[in-house]
Amino acid sequence: MSAPDASVGGAVGGAAVVVEAPGTHRLVPHEPREPGPGEALVRVHAAGICGSDREVYQGNRPEGYVRYPLTPGHEWSGTVWRVGAGVPGELAGRKVVGEGFRNCQVCDRCHAGETTLCTAGYEETGFTQPGAMAPTLTLPARLLHVLPDDADLSAAALLEPAACIAAAALKARPVPGERVAVVGTGTLGMCATQFLRAASPSELLVVGTRDDREALGRQFGATSFRTKDQPLPDDFDVVIETAGSADAARTAAGLLRRGGRLVLTGIPAPGADGLDPTDLVVRQLEVHTVFGAPPDAWAHTVRMFAAGLLDPLPLVTHELPLAEFPAAIELVGSGDPKVGKVLLRP
């Protein structure tokens, strides 16, 4: 095992968040787990909170997609502290983010690069495996993606949701000069706007529910903005849906021309009205879905971030100490328009 890098060495104290059961959590003293063969020990800079973390805390995450007791935290950034046997020693000291899905690497889907469809079953950092709401995180080094030395780690903590949207952008296959749109103005929607902007569209429409998101949408590259209750066009080539509301998928499909391409990323509550199959067939719409991010989407995200084409930092509105986990969960679910992305700092 390699020695700690001088820039990140030293003792790690502090506490980790443990959700014992729905609605019950505590802070526990944290002891780093030394990396085994093929693993890396990362000092966590920040962990983001999203709706899935609220589901974990409230107990309404679907069965099989959470395992209690649990340290949550699937959106994170940090610096490699130590590495285990078989991992290049020069990884120590590097700024990194990491994939969440713990795929088996040997099934047909993994060999095809579709690691989020691993047939060995679902395992993910922060849901069934210990997450990053702790001073350190130990995980397979093969899941890490190295960032530039000058990367802003607070911004990088948002690269996990960005990678999910990168997966959507890759499936959408936008071509320069096409008319593209995004439905949803949260973290995912604003990341989708930046990915689609990088494809040089002739028009980039953002559709949301709040007028106050227009300025941010335009900052990220939108050429037009409408709320979903306004008249909407029906002749776009590509639409990425990120809202996850019951009617968002129908709104997104309605924006498309015949033969247009739709990618759904939002997960509405069970029983939500779906798309009209007759409409899909008659208009010959091409529909894709995304759940998580495979390695190629992560690589695409890190390239975009390193090139300055993706900047999620303006989405961060709050950074709180890890001890304020309950307050952070409340903030995320408050519905306050002044609350954007909330980060926890160990």
Short mmCIF file of C-alpha atoms in Angstrom, two decimals:
data_model
loop_
_atom_site.label_atom_id
_atom_site.label_comp_id
_atom_site.label_asym_id
_atom_site.label_seq_id
_atom_site.Cartn_x
_atom_site.Cartn_y
_atom_site.Cartn_z
CA MET A 1 0.00 0.00 0.00
CA SER A 2 1.32 3.43 -0.92
CA ALA A 3 2.18 6.06 1.65
CA PRO A 4 -0.10 9.10 2.02
CA ASP A 5 0.66 11.93 -0.35
CA ALA A 6 2.16 14.92 1.45
CA SER A 7 -0.61 17.21 0.24
CA VAL A 8 -3.38 15.10 1.73
CA GLY A 9 -1.68 13.16 4.50
CA GLY A 10 -2.33 13.33 8.20
CA ALA A 11 -4.94 11.93 10.52
CA VAL A 12 -8.59 11.96 9.59
CA GLY A 13 -11.09 12.43 12.38
CA GLY A 14 -14.64 13.64 12.40
CA ALA A 15 -17.90 11.79 12.06
CA ALA A 16 -19.97 10.08 9.41
CA VAL A 17 -23.72 10.22 8.86
CA VAL A 18 -25.47 6.89 9.30
CA VAL A 19 -29.15 6.51 8.45
CA GLU A 20 -30.13 3.62 10.71
CA ALA A 21 -33.65 3.30 9.31
CA PRO A 22 -36.13 5.63 7.60
CA GLY A 23 -36.33 8.85 9.57
CA THR A 24 -33.57 7.84 11.99
CA HIS A 25 -29.95 8.93 11.71
CA ARG A 26 -26.93 9.56 13.89
CA LEU A 27 -23.39 10.85 13.63
CA VAL A 28 -20.80 8.19 14.39
CA PRO A 29 -17.03 8.47 14.83
CA HIS A 30 -15.37 7.80 11.50
CA GLU A 31 -12.44 5.49 10.96
CA PRO A 32 -11.08 5.31 7.41
CA ARG A 33 -11.13 1.83 5.89
CA GLU A 34 -7.69 1.06 4.52
CA PRO A 35 -7.79 0.29 0.81
CA GLY A 36 -7.45 -3.35 -0.17
CA PRO A 37 -6.09 -4.64 -3.48
CA GLY A 38 -7.49 -2.58 -6.35
CA GLU A 39 -9.00 0.03 -4.03
CA ALA A 40 -8.39 3.69 -3.23
CA LEU A 41 -9.01 5.70 -0.07
CA VAL A 42 -10.36 9.16 -0.86
CA ARG A 43 -10.60 12.18 1.41
CA VAL A 44 -14.04 13.63 0.69
CA HIS A 45 -14.22 17.33 -0.14
CA ALA A 46 -17.99 17.61 -0.51
CA ALA A 47 -21.07 15.46 -0.97
CA GLY A 48 -24.19 16.68 -2.74
CA ILE A 49 -27.77 15.97 -1.70
CA CYS A 50 -30.47 15.12 -4.22
CA GLY A 51 -34.01 13.79 -4.14
CA SER A 52 -32.74 10.22 -3.91
CA ASP A 53 -31.02 11.02 -0.61
CA ARG A 54 -34.31 12.37 0.72
CA GLU A 55 -35.94 9.11 -0.36
CA VAL A 56 -33.32 7.18 1.61
CA TYR A 57 -33.95 9.28 4.71
CA GLN A 58 -37.74 9.24 4.39
CA GLY A 59 -37.93 5.55 3.54
CA ASN A 60 -39.65 5.78 0.16
CA ARG A 61 -36.81 4.62 -2.07
CA PRO A 62 -37.95 1.53 -4.03
CA GLU A 63 -37.30 -1.84 -2.42
CA GLY A 64 -33.99 -3.33 -3.46
CA TYR A 65 -32.42 0.08 -4.10
CA VAL A 66 -31.36 0.85 -0.53
CA ARG A 67 -29.83 -1.12 2.33
CA TYR A 68 -29.98 0.11 5.94
CA PRO A 69 -28.05 1.07 8.01
CA LEU A 70 -26.32 3.25 5.48
CA THR A 71 -23.92 6.15 5.09
CA PRO A 72 -25.49 8.05 2.15
CA GLY A 73 -23.71 10.19 -0.41
CA HIS A 74 -23.49 9.23 -4.08
CA GLU A 75 -22.59 12.70 -5.41
CA TRP A 76 -19.10 13.61 -4.25
CA SER A 77 -15.61 14.87 -5.00
CA GLY A 78 -12.34 14.43 -3.19
CA THR A 79 -8.62 13.73 -3.25
CA VAL A 80 -7.00 10.30 -3.24
CA TRP A 81 -5.20 9.74 0.06
CA ARG A 82 -3.89 6.19 -0.26
CA VAL A 83 -4.14 3.32 -2.73
CA GLY A 84 -4.08 -0.43 -2.32
CA ALA A 85 -2.01 -3.08 -4.01
CA GLY A 86 -2.23 -3.13 -7.78
CA VAL A 87 -3.24 0.55 -8.05
CA PRO A 88 -0.75 3.02 -9.57
CA GLY A 89 0.89 4.97 -6.76
CA GLU A 90 0.77 8.23 -8.73
CA LEU A 91 -2.99 8.28 -8.18
CA ALA A 92 -2.33 9.41 -4.60
CA GLY A 93 -2.81 13.16 -4.29
CA ARG A 94 -5.00 13.49 -7.40
CA LYS A 95 -8.41 15.16 -7.36
CA VAL A 96 -11.12 12.69 -8.36
CA VAL A 97 -14.79 11.88 -8.72
CA GLY A 98 -16.14 8.36 -8.92
CA GLU A 99 -18.79 6.21 -10.52
CA GLY A 100 -21.44 4.92 -8.16
CA PHE A 101 -22.57 1.66 -9.75
CA ARG A 102 -20.54 -1.31 -8.46
CA ASN A 103 -20.81 -3.45 -11.59
CA CYS A 104 -19.49 -7.02 -11.85
CA GLN A 105 -17.41 -6.38 -15.03
CA VAL A 106 -18.01 -9.91 -16.36
CA CYS A 107 -21.67 -10.15 -17.44
CA ASP A 108 -22.79 -9.48 -21.02
CA ARG A 109 -24.10 -6.00 -20.20
CA CYS A 110 -20.86 -4.97 -18.48
CA HIS A 111 -18.82 -6.26 -21.42
CA ALA A 112 -21.03 -4.13 -23.68
CA GLY A 113 -20.22 -1.06 -21.57
CA GLU A 114 -23.75 -0.91 -20.16
CA THR A 115 -22.63 -1.16 -16.56
CA THR A 116 -25.82 0.38 -15.16
CA LEU A 117 -27.63 -2.71 -16.49
CA CYS A 118 -25.28 -5.18 -14.76
CA THR A 119 -27.13 -8.49 -14.44
CA ALA A 120 -25.38 -9.34 -11.16
CA GLY A 121 -27.80 -7.02 -9.38
CA TYR A 122 -27.92 -3.46 -8.14
CA GLU A 123 -25.12 -2.14 -5.94
CA GLU A 124 -24.37 1.59 -5.70
CA THR A 125 -22.29 3.87 -3.51
CA GLY A 126 -24.51 5.76 -1.08
CA PHE A 127 -27.48 3.41 -1.44
CA THR A 128 -26.35 -0.17 -0.83
CA GLN A 129 -22.65 0.55 -0.21
CA PRO A 130 -21.14 3.17 2.15
CA GLY A 131 -21.32 6.65 0.67
CA ALA A 132 -19.48 9.94 0.91
CA MET A 133 -21.23 11.66 3.81
CA ALA A 134 -18.10 10.94 5.82
CA PRO A 135 -14.55 12.27 5.96
CA THR A 136 -13.30 9.45 3.70
CA LEU A 137 -14.60 6.92 1.20
CA THR A 138 -12.93 3.66 0.16
CA LEU A 139 -13.95 2.24 -3.21
CA PRO A 140 -12.60 0.33 -6.22
CA ALA A 141 -9.99 2.50 -7.93
CA ARG A 142 -11.36 1.47 -11.34
CA LEU A 143 -14.40 3.65 -10.61
CA LEU A 144 -12.37 6.85 -10.22
CA HIS A 145 -12.06 9.60 -12.83
CA VAL A 146 -9.11 11.94 -12.39
CA LEU A 147 -9.70 15.69 -12.57
CA PRO A 148 -7.29 18.49 -13.52
CA ASP A 149 -5.06 19.64 -10.68
CA ASP A 150 -6.75 23.06 -10.65
CA ALA A 151 -10.30 21.66 -10.60
CA ASP A 152 -12.81 23.27 -8.24
CA LEU A 153 -13.88 20.37 -6.03
CA SER A 154 -17.11 22.06 -4.93
CA ALA A 155 -18.16 22.24 -8.58
CA ALA A 156 -16.90 18.70 -9.17
CA ALA A 157 -19.25 17.37 -6.48
CA LEU A 158 -22.02 17.86 -9.06
CA LEU A 159 -20.39 15.72 -11.72
CA GLU A 160 -22.42 12.63 -10.74
CA PRO A 161 -25.77 14.13 -11.76
CA ALA A 162 -24.01 15.71 -14.73
CA ALA A 163 -22.79 12.26 -15.79
CA CYS A 164 -26.37 10.97 -15.80
CA ILE A 165 -27.24 13.81 -18.16
CA ALA A 166 -24.15 13.08 -20.25
CA ALA A 167 -25.60 9.61 -20.74
CA ALA A 168 -28.80 11.25 -21.98
CA ALA A 169 -26.91 13.59 -24.31
CA LEU A 170 -24.97 10.67 -25.81
CA LYS A 171 -28.21 8.78 -26.45
CA ALA A 172 -29.86 11.88 -27.93
CA ARG A 173 -27.04 12.25 -30.50
CA PRO A 174 -27.57 15.99 -31.14
CA VAL A 175 -26.15 17.21 -34.44
CA PRO A 176 -24.89 20.79 -34.93
CA GLY A 177 -27.63 22.98 -36.28
CA GLU A 178 -30.52 20.95 -34.85
CA ARG A 179 -33.24 22.46 -32.69
CA VAL A 180 -33.00 21.03 -29.19
CA ALA A 181 -34.91 21.46 -25.94
CA VAL A 182 -34.73 20.62 -22.24
CA VAL A 183 -37.75 20.04 -20.01
CA GLY A 184 -36.91 20.78 -16.38
CA THR A 185 -34.85 23.51 -14.73
CA GLY A 186 -33.31 21.78 -11.72
CA THR A 187 -29.73 20.56 -11.47
CA LEU A 188 -30.27 17.95 -14.20
CA GLY A 189 -32.01 20.40 -16.51
CA MET A 190 -29.30 23.02 -16.19
CA CYS A 191 -26.60 20.41 -16.83
CA ALA A 192 -28.54 19.17 -19.86
CA THR A 193 -28.64 22.73 -21.18
CA GLN A 194 -24.84 22.92 -21.04
CA PHE A 195 -24.35 19.55 -22.74
CA LEU A 196 -26.73 20.45 -25.55
CA ARG A 197 -25.17 23.88 -25.95
CA ALA A 198 -21.83 22.17 -26.63
CA ALA A 199 -23.43 20.47 -29.66
CA SER A 200 -23.91 23.88 -31.39
CA PRO A 201 -27.70 23.80 -31.86
CA SER A 202 -29.51 26.39 -33.93
CA GLU A 203 -31.99 26.81 -31.07
CA LEU A 204 -31.94 25.66 -27.45
CA LEU A 205 -35.26 25.92 -25.63
CA VAL A 206 -35.64 25.36 -21.89
CA VAL A 207 -39.10 24.61 -20.52
CA GLY A 208 -39.75 24.92 -16.80
CA THR A 209 -42.36 25.83 -14.23
CA ARG A 210 -40.75 28.99 -12.82
CA ASP A 211 -39.90 32.23 -14.59
CA ASP A 212 -37.05 32.86 -12.15
CA ARG A 213 -35.01 30.05 -13.77
CA GLU A 214 -34.84 31.82 -17.13
CA ALA A 215 -31.74 33.88 -16.33
CA LEU A 216 -29.78 30.82 -15.23
CA GLY A 217 -30.97 28.84 -18.24
CA ARG A 218 -29.77 31.57 -20.58
CA GLN A 219 -26.47 31.78 -18.69
CA PHE A 220 -25.97 28.09 -19.47
CA GLY A 221 -26.77 28.52 -23.16
CA ALA A 222 -30.54 28.58 -23.67
CA THR A 223 -31.67 30.76 -26.57
CA SER A 224 -35.31 30.73 -25.45
CA PHE A 225 -37.29 29.93 -22.32
CA ARG A 226 -40.93 29.14 -21.66
CA THR A 227 -43.00 27.87 -18.79
CA LYS A 228 -44.99 24.72 -19.47
CA ASP A 229 -48.32 26.58 -19.25
CA GLN A 230 -47.37 28.78 -22.22
CA PRO A 231 -47.91 27.76 -25.85
CA LEU A 232 -45.14 25.35 -26.81
CA PRO A 233 -43.72 24.45 -30.23
CA ASP A 234 -43.96 20.96 -31.71
CA ASP A 235 -41.10 20.83 -34.20
CA PHE A 236 -37.89 20.17 -32.25
CA ASP A 237 -35.37 17.52 -33.26
CA VAL A 238 -34.17 16.51 -29.78
CA VAL A 239 -35.66 16.82 -26.28
CA ILE A 240 -34.13 15.75 -22.98
CA GLU A 241 -36.62 15.47 -20.11
CA THR A 242 -35.24 15.97 -16.59
CA ALA A 243 -38.22 17.08 -14.49
CA GLY A 244 -39.62 13.76 -13.33
CA SER A 245 -43.12 15.15 -12.80
CA ALA A 246 -46.18 13.19 -13.84
CA ASP A 247 -46.74 15.18 -17.03
CA ALA A 248 -43.13 16.05 -17.94
CA ALA A 249 -42.72 13.13 -20.34
CA ARG A 250 -45.86 14.11 -22.25
CA THR A 251 -44.74 17.75 -22.39
CA ALA A 252 -41.35 16.65 -23.71
CA ALA A 253 -42.84 14.37 -26.37
CA GLY A 254 -45.18 17.14 -27.48
CA LEU A 255 -42.20 19.36 -28.32
CA LEU A 256 -40.90 16.94 -30.94
CA ARG A 257 -41.31 16.87 -34.70
CA ARG A 258 -42.25 13.59 -36.36
CA GLY A 259 -39.28 11.25 -36.02
CA GLY A 260 -37.73 13.34 -33.25
CA ARG A 261 -35.56 11.93 -30.47
CA LEU A 262 -36.63 11.93 -26.81
CA VAL A 263 -34.56 10.95 -23.77
CA LEU A 264 -36.30 10.56 -20.40
CA THR A 265 -34.25 10.88 -17.21
CA GLY A 266 -36.81 11.91 -14.57
CA ILE A 267 -38.47 9.32 -12.34
CA PRO A 268 -42.04 10.32 -11.43
CA ALA A 269 -44.04 8.72 -8.65
CA PRO A 270 -45.36 5.21 -9.38
CA GLY A 271 -48.59 5.19 -11.36
CA ALA A 272 -47.91 8.41 -13.26
CA ASP A 273 -49.66 8.73 -16.61
CA GLY A 274 -47.25 7.68 -19.31
CA LEU A 275 -46.70 8.47 -22.96
CA ASP A 276 -49.39 7.63 -25.49
CA PRO A 277 -48.12 4.61 -27.45
CA THR A 278 -50.32 5.52 -30.41
CA ASP A 279 -48.69 8.94 -30.56
CA LEU A 280 -45.22 7.41 -30.33
CA VAL A 281 -45.90 5.01 -33.20
CA VAL A 282 -47.77 7.37 -35.50
CA ARG A 283 -45.14 10.10 -35.13
CA GLN A 284 -42.32 7.52 -35.15
CA LEU A 285 -40.63 9.06 -32.12
CA GLU A 286 -37.34 7.59 -30.95
CA VAL A 287 -37.47 7.22 -27.16
CA HIS A 288 -34.59 6.44 -24.81
CA THR A 289 -34.33 6.31 -21.03
CA VAL A 290 -31.44 6.82 -18.60
CA PHE A 291 -30.88 5.52 -15.07
CA GLY A 292 -27.39 6.25 -13.82
CA ALA A 293 -24.26 6.77 -15.88
CA PRO A 294 -21.98 4.21 -17.53
CA PRO A 295 -18.22 4.83 -17.87
CA ASP A 296 -18.40 6.55 -21.28
CA ALA A 297 -20.82 9.13 -19.88
CA TRP A 298 -18.50 9.77 -16.93
CA ALA A 299 -15.54 10.20 -19.26
CA HIS A 300 -17.54 12.60 -21.42
CA THR A 301 -18.53 14.61 -18.34
CA VAL A 302 -14.97 14.93 -17.04
CA ARG A 303 -13.76 16.02 -20.49
CA MET A 304 -16.47 18.68 -20.68
CA PHE A 305 -15.68 19.87 -17.16
CA ALA A 306 -11.93 20.00 -17.79
CA ALA A 307 -12.49 21.93 -21.03
CA GLY A 308 -14.64 24.56 -19.30
CA LEU A 309 -17.75 23.57 -21.27
CA LEU A 310 -19.55 22.38 -18.13
CA ASP A 311 -19.66 24.57 -15.03
CA PRO A 312 -22.15 23.39 -12.40
CA LEU A 313 -20.85 25.68 -9.64
CA PRO A 314 -23.54 28.37 -10.13
CA LEU A 315 -26.11 25.72 -9.15
CA VAL A 316 -24.65 25.46 -5.61
CA THR A 317 -26.48 27.72 -3.15
CA HIS A 318 -25.63 26.15 0.21
CA GLU A 319 -22.59 24.44 1.73
CA LEU A 320 -23.18 23.06 5.22
CA PRO A 321 -21.09 21.00 7.65
CA LEU A 322 -21.86 17.30 7.71
CA ALA A 323 -23.33 17.61 11.20
CA GLU A 324 -26.20 19.62 9.70
CA PHE A 325 -27.43 16.67 7.63
CA PRO A 326 -31.07 16.98 8.87
CA ALA A 327 -31.17 20.68 8.04
CA ALA A 328 -29.72 19.98 4.61
CA ILE A 329 -32.38 17.34 3.93
CA GLU A 330 -35.06 19.85 4.93
CA LEU A 331 -33.56 22.51 2.68
CA VAL A 332 -33.59 20.19 -0.33
CA GLY A 333 -37.26 19.41 0.22
CA SER A 334 -38.38 22.91 1.18
CA GLY A 335 -39.50 24.04 -2.25
CA ASP A 336 -37.83 27.39 -1.59
CA PRO A 337 -36.84 28.86 -4.98
CA LYS A 338 -33.68 30.25 -3.39
CA VAL A 339 -32.44 26.73 -2.65
CA GLY A 340 -30.42 25.14 -5.40
CA LYS A 341 -27.81 22.46 -4.91
CA VAL A 342 -26.89 21.75 -1.27
CA LEU A 343 -23.43 20.39 -0.44
CA LEU A 344 -22.27 18.84 2.81
CA ARG A 345 -18.64 19.33 3.86
CA PRO A 346 -17.06 16.79 6.24
#
